[in-house]
mmJSON file of the N, C-alpha and C atoms, coordinates in Angstrom:
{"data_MODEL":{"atom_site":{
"group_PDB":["ATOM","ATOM","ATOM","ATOM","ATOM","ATOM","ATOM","ATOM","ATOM","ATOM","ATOM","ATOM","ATOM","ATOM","ATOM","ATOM","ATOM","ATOM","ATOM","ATOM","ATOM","ATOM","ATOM","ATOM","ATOM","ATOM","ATOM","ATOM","ATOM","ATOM","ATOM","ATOM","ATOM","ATOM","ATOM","ATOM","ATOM","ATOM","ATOM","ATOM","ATOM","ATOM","ATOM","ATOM","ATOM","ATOM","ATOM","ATOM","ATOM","ATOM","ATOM","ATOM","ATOM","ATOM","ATOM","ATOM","ATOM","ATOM","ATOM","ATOM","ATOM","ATOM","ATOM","ATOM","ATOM","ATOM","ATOM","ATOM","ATOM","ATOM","ATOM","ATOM","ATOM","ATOM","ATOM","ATOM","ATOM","ATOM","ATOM","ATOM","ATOM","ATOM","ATOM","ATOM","ATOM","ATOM","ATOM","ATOM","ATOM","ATOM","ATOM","ATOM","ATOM","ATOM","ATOM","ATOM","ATOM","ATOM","ATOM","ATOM","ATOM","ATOM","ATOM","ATOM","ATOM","ATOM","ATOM","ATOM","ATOM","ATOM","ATOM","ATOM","ATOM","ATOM","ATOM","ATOM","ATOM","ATOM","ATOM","ATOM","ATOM","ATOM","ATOM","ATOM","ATOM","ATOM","ATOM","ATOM","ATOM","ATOM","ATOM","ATOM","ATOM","ATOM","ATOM","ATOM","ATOM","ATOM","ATOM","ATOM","ATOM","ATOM","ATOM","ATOM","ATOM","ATOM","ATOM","ATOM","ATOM","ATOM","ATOM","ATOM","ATOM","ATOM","ATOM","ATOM","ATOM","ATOM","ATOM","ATOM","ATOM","ATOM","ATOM","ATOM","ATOM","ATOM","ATOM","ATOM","ATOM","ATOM","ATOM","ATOM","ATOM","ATOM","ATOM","ATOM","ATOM","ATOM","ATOM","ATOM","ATOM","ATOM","ATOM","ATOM","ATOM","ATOM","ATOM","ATOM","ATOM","ATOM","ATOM","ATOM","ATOM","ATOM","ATOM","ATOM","ATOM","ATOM","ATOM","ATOM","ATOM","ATOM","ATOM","ATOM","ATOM","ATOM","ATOM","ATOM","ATOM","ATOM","ATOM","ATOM","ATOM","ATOM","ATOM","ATOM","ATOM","ATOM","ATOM","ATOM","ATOM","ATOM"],
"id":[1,2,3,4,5,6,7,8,9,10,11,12,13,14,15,16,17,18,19,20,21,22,23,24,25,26,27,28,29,30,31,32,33,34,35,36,37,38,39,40,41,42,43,44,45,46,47,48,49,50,51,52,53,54,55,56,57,58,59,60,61,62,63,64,65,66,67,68,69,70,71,72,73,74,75,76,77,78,79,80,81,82,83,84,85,86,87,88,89,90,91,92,93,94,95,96,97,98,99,100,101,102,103,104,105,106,107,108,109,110,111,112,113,114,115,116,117,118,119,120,121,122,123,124,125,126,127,128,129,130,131,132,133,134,135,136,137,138,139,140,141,142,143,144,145,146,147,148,149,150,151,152,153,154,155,156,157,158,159,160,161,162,163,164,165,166,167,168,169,170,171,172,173,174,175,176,177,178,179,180,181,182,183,184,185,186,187,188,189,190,191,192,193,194,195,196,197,198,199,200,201,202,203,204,205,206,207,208,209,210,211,212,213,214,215,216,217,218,219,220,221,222],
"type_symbol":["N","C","C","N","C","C","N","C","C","N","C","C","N","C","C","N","C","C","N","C","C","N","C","C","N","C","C","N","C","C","N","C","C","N","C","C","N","C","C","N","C","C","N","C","C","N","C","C","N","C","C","N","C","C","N","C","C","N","C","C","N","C","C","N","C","C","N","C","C","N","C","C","N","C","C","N","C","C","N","C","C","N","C","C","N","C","C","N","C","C","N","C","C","N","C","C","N","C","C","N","C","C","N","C","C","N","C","C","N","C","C","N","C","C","N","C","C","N","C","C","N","C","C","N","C","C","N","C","C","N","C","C","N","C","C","N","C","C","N","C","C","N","C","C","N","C","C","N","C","C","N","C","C","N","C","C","N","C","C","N","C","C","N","C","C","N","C","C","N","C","C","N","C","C","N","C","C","N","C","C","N","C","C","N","C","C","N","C","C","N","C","C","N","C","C","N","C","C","N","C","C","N","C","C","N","C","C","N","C","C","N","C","C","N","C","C","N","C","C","N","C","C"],
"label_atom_id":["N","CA","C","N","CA","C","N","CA","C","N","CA","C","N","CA","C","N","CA","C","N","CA","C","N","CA","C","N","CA","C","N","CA","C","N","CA","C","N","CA","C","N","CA","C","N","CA","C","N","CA","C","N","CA","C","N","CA","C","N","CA","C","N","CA","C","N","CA","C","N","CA","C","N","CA","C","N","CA","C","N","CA","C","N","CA","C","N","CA","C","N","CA","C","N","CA","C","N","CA","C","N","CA","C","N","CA","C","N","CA","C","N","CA","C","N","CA","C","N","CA","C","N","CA","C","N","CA","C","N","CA","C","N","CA","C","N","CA","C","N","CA","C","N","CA","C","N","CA","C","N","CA","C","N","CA","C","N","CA","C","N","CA","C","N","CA","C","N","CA","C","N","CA","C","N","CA","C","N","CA","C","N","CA","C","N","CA","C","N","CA","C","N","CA","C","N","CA","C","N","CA","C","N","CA","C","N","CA","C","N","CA","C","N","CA","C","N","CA","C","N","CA","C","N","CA","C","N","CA","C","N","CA","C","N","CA","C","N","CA","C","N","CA","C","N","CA","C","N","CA","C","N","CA","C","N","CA","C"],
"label_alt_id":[null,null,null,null,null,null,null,null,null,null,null,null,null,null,null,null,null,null,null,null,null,null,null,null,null,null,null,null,null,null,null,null,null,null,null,null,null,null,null,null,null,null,null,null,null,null,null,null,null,null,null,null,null,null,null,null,null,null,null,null,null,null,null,null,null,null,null,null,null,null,null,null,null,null,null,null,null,null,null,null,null,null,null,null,null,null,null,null,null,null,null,null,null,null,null,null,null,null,null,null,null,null,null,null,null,null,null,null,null,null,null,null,null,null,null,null,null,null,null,null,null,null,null,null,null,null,null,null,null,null,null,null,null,null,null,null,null,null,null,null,null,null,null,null,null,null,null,null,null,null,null,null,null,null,null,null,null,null,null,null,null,null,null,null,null,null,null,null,null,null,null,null,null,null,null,null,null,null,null,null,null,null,null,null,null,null,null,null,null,null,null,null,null,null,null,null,null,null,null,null,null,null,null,null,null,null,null,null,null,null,null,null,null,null,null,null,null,null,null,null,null,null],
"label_comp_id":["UNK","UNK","UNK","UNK","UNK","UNK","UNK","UNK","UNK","UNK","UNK","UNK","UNK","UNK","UNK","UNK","UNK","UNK","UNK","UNK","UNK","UNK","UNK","UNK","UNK","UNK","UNK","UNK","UNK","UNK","UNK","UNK","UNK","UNK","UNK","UNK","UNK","UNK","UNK","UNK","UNK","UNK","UNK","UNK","UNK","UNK","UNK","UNK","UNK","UNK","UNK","UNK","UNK","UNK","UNK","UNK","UNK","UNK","UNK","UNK","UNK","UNK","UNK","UNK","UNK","UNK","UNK","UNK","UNK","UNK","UNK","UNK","UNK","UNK","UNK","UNK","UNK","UNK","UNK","UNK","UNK","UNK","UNK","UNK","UNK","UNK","UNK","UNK","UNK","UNK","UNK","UNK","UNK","UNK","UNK","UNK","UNK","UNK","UNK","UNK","UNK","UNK","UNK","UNK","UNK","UNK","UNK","UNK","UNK","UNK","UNK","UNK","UNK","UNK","UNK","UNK","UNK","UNK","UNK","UNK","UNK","UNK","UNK","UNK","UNK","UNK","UNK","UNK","UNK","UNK","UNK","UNK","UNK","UNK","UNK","UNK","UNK","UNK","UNK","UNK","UNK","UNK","UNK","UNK","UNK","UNK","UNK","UNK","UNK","UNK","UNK","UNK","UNK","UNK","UNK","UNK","UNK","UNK","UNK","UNK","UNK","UNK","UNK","UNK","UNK","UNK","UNK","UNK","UNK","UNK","UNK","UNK","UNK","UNK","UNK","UNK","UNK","UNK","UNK","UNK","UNK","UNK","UNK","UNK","UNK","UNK","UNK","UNK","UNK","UNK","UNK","UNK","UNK","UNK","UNK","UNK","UNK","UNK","UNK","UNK","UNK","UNK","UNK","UNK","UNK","UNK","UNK","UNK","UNK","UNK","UNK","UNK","UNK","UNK","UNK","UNK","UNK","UNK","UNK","UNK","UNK","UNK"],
"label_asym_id":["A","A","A","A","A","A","A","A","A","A","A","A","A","A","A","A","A","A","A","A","A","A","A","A","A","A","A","A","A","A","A","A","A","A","A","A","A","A","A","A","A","A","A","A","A","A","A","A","A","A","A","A","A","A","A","A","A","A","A","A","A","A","A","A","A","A","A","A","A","A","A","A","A","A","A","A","A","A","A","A","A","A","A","A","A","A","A","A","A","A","A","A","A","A","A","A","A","A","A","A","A","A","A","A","A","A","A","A","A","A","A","A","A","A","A","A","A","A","A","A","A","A","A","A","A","A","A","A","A","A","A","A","A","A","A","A","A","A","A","A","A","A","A","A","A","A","A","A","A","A","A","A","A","A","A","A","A","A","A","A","A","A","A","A","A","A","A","A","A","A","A","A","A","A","A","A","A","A","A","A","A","A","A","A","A","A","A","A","A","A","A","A","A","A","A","A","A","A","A","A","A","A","A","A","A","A","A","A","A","A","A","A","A","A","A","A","A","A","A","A","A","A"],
"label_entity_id":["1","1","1","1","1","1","1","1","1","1","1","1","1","1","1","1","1","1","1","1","1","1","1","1","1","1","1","1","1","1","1","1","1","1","1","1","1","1","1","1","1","1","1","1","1","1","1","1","1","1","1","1","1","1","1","1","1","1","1","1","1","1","1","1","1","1","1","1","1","1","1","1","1","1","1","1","1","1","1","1","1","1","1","1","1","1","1","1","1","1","1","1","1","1","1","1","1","1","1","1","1","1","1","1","1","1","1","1","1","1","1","1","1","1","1","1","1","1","1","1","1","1","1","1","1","1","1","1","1","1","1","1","1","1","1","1","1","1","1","1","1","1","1","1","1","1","1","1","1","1","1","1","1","1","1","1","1","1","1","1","1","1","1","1","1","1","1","1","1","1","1","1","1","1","1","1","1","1","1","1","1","1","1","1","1","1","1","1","1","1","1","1","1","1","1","1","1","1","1","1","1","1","1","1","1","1","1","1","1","1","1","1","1","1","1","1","1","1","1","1","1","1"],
"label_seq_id":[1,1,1,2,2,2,3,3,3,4,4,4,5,5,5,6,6,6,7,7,7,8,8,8,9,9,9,10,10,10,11,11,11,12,12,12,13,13,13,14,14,14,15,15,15,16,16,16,17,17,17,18,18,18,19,19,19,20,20,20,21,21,21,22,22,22,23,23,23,24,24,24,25,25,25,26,26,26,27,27,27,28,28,28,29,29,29,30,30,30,31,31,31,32,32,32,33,33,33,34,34,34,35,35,35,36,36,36,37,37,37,38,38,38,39,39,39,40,40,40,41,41,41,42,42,42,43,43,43,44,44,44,45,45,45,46,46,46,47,47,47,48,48,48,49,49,49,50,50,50,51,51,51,52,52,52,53,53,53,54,54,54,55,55,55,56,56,56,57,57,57,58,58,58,59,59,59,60,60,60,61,61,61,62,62,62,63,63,63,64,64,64,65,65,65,66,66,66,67,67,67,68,68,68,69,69,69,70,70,70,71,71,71,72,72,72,73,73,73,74,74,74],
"pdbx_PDB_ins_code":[null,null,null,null,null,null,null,null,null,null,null,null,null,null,null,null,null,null,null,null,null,null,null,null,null,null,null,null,null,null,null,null,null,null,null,null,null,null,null,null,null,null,null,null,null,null,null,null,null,null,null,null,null,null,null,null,null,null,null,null,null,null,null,null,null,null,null,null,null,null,null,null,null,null,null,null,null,null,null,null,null,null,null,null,null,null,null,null,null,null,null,null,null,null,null,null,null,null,null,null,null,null,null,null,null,null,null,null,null,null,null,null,null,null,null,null,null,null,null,null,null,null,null,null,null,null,null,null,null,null,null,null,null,null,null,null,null,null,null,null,null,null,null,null,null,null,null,null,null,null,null,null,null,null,null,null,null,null,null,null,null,null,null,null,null,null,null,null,null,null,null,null,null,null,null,null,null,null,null,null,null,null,null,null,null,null,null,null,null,null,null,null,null,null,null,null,null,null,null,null,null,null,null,null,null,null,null,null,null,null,null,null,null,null,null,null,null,null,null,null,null,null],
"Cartn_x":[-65.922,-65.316,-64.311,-62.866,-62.023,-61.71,-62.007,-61.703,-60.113,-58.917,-57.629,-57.587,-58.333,-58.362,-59.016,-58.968,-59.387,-58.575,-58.865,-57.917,-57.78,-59.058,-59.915,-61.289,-61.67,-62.574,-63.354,-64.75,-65.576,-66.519,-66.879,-67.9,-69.518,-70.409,-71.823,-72.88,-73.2,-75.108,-76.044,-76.265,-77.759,-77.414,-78.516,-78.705,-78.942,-79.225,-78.516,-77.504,-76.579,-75.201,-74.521,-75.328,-74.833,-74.825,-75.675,-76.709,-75.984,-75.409,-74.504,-73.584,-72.448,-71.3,-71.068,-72.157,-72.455,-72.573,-72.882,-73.216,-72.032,-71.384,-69.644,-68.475,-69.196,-68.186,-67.606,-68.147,-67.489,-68.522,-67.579,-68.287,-69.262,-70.319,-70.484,-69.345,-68.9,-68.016,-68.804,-69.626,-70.439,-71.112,-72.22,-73.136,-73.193,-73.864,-73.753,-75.296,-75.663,-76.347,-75.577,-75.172,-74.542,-75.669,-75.369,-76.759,-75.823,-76.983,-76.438,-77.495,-77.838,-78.809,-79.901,-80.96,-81.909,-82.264,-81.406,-81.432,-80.664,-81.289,-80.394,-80.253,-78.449,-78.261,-78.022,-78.07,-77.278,-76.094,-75.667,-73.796,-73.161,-72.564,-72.603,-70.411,-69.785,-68.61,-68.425,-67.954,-67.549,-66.475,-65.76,-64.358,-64.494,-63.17,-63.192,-61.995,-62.131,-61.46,-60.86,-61.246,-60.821,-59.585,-59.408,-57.862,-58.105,-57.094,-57.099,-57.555,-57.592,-57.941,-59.47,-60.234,-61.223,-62.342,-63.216,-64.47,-65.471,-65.717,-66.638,-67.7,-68.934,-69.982,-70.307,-70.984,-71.205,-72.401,-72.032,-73.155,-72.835,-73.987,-73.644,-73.875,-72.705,-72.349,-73.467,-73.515,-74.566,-74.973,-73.573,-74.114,-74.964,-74.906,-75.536,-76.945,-76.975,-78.097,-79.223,-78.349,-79.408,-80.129,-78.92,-79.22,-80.155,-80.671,-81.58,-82.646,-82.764,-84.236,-84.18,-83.483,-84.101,-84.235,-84.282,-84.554,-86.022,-86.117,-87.915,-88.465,-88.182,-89.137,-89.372,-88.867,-89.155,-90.499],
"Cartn_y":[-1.995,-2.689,-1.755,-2.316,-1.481,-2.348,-1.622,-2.563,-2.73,-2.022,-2.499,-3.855,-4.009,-5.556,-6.867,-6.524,-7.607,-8.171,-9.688,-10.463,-11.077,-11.34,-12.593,-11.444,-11.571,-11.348,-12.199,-12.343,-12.757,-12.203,-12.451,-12.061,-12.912,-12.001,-13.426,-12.665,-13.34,-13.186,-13.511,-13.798,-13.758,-13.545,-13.364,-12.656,-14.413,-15.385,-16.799,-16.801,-16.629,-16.99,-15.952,-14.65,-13.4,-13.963,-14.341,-14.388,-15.93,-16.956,-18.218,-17.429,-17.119,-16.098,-15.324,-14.559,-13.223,-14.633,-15.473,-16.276,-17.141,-17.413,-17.937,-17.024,-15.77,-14.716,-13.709,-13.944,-12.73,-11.531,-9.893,-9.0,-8.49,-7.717,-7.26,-5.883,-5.718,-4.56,-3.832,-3.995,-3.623,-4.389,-3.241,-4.259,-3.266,-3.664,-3.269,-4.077,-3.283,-3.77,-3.821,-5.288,-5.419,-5.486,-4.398,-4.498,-5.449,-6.099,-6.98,-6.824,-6.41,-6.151,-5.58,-6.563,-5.965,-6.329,-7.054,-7.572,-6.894,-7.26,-6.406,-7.52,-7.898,-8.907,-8.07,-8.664,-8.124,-8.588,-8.046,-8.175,-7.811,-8.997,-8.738,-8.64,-7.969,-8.078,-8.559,-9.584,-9.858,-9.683,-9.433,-10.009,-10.628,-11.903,-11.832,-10.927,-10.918,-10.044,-10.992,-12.227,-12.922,-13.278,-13.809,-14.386,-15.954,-16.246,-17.755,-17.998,-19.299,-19.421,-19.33,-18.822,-18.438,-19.231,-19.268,-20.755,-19.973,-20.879,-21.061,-21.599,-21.273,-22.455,-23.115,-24.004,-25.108,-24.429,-24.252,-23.743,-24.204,-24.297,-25.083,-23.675,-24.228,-23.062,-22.409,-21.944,-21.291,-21.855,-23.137,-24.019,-25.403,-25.412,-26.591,-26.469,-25.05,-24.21,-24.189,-23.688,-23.963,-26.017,-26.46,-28.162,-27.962,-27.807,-28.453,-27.423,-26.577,-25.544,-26.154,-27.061,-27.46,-28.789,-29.537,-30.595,-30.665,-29.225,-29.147,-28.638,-27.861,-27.879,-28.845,-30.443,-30.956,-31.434],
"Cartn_z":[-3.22,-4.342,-5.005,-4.975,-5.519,-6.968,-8.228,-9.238,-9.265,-8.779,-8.929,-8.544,-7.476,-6.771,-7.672,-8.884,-9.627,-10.544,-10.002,-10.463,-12.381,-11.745,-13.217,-14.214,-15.061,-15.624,-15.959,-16.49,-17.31,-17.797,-19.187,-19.392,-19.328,-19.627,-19.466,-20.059,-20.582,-21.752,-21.058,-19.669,-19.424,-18.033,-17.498,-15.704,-15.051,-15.527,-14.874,-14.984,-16.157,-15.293,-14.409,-14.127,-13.903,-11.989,-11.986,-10.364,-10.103,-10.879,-10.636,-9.879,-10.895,-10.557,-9.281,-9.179,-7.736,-6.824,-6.986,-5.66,-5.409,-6.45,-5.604,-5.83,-5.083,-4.855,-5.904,-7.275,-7.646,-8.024,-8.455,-8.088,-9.944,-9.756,-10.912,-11.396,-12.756,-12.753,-14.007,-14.387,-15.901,-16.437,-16.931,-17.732,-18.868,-19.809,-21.222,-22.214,-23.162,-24.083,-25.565,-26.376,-27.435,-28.322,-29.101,-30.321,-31.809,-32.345,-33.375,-34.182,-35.365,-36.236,-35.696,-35.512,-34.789,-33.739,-32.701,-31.631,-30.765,-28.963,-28.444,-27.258,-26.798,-25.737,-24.244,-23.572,-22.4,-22.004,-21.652,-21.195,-20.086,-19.418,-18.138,-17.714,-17.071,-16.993,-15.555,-14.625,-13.479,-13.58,-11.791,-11.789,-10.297,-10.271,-8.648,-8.448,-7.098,-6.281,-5.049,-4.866,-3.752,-3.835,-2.434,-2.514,-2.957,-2.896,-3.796,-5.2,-5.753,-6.947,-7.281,-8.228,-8.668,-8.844,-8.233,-8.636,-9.586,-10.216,-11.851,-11.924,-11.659,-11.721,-12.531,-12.948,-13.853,-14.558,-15.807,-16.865,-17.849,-18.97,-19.938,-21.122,-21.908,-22.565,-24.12,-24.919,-26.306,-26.745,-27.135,-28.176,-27.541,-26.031,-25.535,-24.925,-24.885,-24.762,-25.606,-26.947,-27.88,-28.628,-28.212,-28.579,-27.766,-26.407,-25.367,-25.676,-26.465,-26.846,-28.131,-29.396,-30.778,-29.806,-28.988,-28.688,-27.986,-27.161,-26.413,-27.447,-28.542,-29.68,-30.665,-30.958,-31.612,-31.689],
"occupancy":[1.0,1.0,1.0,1.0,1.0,1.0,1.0,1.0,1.0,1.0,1.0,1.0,1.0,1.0,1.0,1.0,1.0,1.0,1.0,1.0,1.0,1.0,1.0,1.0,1.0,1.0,1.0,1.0,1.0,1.0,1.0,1.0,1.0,1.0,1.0,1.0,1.0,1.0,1.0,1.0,1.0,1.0,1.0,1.0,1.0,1.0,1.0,1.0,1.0,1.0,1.0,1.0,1.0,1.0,1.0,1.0,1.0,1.0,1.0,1.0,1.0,1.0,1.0,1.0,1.0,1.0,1.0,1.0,1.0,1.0,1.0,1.0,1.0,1.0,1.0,1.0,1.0,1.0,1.0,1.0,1.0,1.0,1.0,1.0,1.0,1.0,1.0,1.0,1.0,1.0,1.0,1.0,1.0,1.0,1.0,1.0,1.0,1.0,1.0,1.0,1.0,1.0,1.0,1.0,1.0,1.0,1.0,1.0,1.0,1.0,1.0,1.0,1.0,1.0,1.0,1.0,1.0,1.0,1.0,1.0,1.0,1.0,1.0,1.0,1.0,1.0,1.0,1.0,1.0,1.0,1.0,1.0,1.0,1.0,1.0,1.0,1.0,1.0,1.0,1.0,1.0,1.0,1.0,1.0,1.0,1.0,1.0,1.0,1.0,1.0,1.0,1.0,1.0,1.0,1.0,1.0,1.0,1.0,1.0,1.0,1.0,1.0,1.0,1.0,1.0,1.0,1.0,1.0,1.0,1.0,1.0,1.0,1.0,1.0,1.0,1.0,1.0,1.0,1.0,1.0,1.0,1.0,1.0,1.0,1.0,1.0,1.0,1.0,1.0,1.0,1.0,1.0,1.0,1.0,1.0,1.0,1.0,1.0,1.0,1.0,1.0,1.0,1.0,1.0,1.0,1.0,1.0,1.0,1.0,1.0,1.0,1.0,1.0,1.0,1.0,1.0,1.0,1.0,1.0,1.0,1.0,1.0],
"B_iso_or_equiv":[0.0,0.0,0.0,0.0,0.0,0.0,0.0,0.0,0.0,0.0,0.0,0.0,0.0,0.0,0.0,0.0,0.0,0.0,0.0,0.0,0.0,0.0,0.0,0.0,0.0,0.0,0.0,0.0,0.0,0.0,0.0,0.0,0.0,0.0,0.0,0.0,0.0,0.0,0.0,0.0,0.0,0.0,0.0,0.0,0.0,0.0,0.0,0.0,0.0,0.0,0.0,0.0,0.0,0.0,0.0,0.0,0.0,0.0,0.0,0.0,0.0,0.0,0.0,0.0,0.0,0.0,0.0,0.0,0.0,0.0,0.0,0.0,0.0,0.0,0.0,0.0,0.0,0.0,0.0,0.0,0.0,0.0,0.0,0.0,0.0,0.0,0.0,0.0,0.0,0.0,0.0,0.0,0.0,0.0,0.0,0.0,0.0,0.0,0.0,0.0,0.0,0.0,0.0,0.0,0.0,0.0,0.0,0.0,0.0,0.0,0.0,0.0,0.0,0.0,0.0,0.0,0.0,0.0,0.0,0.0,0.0,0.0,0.0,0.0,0.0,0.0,0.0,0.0,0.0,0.0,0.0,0.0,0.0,0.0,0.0,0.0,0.0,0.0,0.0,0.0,0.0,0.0,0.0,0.0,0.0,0.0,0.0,0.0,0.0,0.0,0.0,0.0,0.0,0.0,0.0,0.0,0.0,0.0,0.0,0.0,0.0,0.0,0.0,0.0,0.0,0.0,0.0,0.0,0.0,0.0,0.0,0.0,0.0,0.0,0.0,0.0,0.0,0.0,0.0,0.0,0.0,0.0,0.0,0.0,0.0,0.0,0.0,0.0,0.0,0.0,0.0,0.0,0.0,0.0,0.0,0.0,0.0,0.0,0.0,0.0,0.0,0.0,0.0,0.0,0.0,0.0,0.0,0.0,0.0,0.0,0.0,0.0,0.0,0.0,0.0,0.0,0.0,0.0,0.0,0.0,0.0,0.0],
"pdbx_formal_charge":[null,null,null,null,null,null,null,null,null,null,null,null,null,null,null,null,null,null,null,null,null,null,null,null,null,null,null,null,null,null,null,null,null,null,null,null,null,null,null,null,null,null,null,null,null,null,null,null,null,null,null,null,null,null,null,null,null,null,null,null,null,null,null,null,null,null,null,null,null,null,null,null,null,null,null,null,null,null,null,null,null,null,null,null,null,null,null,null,null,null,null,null,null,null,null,null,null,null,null,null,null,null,null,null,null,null,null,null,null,null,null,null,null,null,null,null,null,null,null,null,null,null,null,null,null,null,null,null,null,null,null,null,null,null,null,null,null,null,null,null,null,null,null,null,null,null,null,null,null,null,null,null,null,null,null,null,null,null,null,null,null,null,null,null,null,null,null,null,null,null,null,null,null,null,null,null,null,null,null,null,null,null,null,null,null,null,null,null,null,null,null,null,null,null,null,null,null,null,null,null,null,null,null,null,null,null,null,null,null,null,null,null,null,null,null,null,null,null,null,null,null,null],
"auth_seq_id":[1,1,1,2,2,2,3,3,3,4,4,4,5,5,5,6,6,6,7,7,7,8,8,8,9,9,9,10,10,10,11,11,11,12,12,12,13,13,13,14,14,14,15,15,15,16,16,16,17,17,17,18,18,18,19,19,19,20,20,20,21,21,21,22,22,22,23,23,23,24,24,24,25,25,25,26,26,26,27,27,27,28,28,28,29,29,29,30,30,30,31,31,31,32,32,32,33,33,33,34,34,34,35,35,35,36,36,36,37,37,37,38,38,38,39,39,39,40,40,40,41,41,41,42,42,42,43,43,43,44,44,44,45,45,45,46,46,46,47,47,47,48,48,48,49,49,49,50,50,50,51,51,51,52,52,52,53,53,53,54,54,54,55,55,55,56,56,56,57,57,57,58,58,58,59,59,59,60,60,60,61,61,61,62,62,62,63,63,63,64,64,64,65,65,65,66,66,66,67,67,67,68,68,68,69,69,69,70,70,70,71,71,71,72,72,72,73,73,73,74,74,74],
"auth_comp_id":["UNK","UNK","UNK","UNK","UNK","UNK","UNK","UNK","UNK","UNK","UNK","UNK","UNK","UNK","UNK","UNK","UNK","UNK","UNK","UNK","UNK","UNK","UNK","UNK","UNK","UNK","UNK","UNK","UNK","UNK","UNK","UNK","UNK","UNK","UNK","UNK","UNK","UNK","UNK","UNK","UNK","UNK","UNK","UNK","UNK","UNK","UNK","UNK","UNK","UNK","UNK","UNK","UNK","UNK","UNK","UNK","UNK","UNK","UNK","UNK","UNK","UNK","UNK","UNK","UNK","UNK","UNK","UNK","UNK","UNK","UNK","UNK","UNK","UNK","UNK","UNK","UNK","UNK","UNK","UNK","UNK","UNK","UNK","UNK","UNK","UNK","UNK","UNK","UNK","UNK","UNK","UNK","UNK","UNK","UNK","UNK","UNK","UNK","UNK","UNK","UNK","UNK","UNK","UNK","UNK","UNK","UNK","UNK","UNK","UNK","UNK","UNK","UNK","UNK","UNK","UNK","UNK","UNK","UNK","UNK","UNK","UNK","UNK","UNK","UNK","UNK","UNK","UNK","UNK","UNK","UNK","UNK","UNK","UNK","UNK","UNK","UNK","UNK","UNK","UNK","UNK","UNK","UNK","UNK","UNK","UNK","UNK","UNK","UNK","UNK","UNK","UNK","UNK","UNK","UNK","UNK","UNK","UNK","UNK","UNK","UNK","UNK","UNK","UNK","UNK","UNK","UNK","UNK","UNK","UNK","UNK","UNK","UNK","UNK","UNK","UNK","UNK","UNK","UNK","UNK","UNK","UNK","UNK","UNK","UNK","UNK","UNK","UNK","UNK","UNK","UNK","UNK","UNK","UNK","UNK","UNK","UNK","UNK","UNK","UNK","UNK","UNK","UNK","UNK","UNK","UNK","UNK","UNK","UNK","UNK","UNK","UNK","UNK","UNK","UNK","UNK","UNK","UNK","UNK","UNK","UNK","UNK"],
"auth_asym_id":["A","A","A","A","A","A","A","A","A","A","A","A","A","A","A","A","A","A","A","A","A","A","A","A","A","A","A","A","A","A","A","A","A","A","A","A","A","A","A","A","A","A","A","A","A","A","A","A","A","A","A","A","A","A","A","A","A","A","A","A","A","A","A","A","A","A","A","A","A","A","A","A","A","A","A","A","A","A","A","A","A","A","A","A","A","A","A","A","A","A","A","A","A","A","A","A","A","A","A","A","A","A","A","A","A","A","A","A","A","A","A","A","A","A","A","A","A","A","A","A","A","A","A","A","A","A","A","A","A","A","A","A","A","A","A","A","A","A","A","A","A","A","A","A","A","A","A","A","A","A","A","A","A","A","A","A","A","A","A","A","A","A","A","A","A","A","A","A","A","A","A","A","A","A","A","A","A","A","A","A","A","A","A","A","A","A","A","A","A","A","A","A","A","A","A","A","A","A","A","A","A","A","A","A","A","A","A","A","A","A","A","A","A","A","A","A","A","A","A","A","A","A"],
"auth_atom_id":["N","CA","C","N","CA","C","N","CA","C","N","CA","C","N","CA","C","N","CA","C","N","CA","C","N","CA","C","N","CA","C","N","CA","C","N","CA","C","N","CA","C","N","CA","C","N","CA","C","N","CA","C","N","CA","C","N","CA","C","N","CA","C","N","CA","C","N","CA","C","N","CA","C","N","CA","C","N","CA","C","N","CA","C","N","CA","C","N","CA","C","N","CA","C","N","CA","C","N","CA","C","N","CA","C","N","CA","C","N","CA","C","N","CA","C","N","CA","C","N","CA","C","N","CA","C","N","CA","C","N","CA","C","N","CA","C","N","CA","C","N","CA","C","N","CA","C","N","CA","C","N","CA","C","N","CA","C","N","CA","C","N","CA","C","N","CA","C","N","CA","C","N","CA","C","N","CA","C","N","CA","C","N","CA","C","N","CA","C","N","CA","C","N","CA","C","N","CA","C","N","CA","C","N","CA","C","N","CA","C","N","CA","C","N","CA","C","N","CA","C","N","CA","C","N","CA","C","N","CA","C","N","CA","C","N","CA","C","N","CA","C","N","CA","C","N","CA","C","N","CA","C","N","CA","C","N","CA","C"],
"pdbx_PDB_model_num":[1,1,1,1,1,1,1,1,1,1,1,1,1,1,1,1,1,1,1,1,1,1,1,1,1,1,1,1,1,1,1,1,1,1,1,1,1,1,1,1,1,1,1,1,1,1,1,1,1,1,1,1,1,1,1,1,1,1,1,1,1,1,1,1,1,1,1,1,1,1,1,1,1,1,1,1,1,1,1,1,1,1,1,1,1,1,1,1,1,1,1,1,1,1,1,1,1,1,1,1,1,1,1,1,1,1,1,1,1,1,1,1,1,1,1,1,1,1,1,1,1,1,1,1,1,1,1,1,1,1,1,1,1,1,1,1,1,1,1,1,1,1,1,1,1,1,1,1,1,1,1,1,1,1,1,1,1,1,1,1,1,1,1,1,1,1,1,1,1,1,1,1,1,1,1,1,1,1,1,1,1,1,1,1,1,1,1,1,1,1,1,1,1,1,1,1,1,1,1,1,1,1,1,1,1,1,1,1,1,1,1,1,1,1,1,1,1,1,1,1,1,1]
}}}
């Protein structure tokens, strides 16, 4: 993995969308822990590196995340 060869970035908050990502081709380039008060997230940096245009898997994003966890706790 040569990072010059990267095209696209993203970033990602959990090791599901980390392990989505790695599986339609793109590479890990860093990970990181973002501390926020007293919490600590994980942080993930991809890039692709392929030729052609970049595929994205289907995840549903923080805020739809959290609707479907206040919805199994009602």
């Amino acid at each position: 993995m040569n990072i010059q060869e990267t095209k696209l970035t993203a970033e990602l908050g959990s090791s599901g969308e980390l392990n989505k990502y790695l599986g339609e081709g793109w590479v890990l380039l860093l990970s990181y822990v973002k501390h926020a008060s007293d919490t600590q997230k994980p942080r993930f940096v991809v890039g692709w590196q392929l030729d052609g245009p970049p595929i994205f898997p289907e995840l549903l994003d923080e805020w739809e995340q959290r609707e479907m966890a206040r919805q199994r706790n009602r």
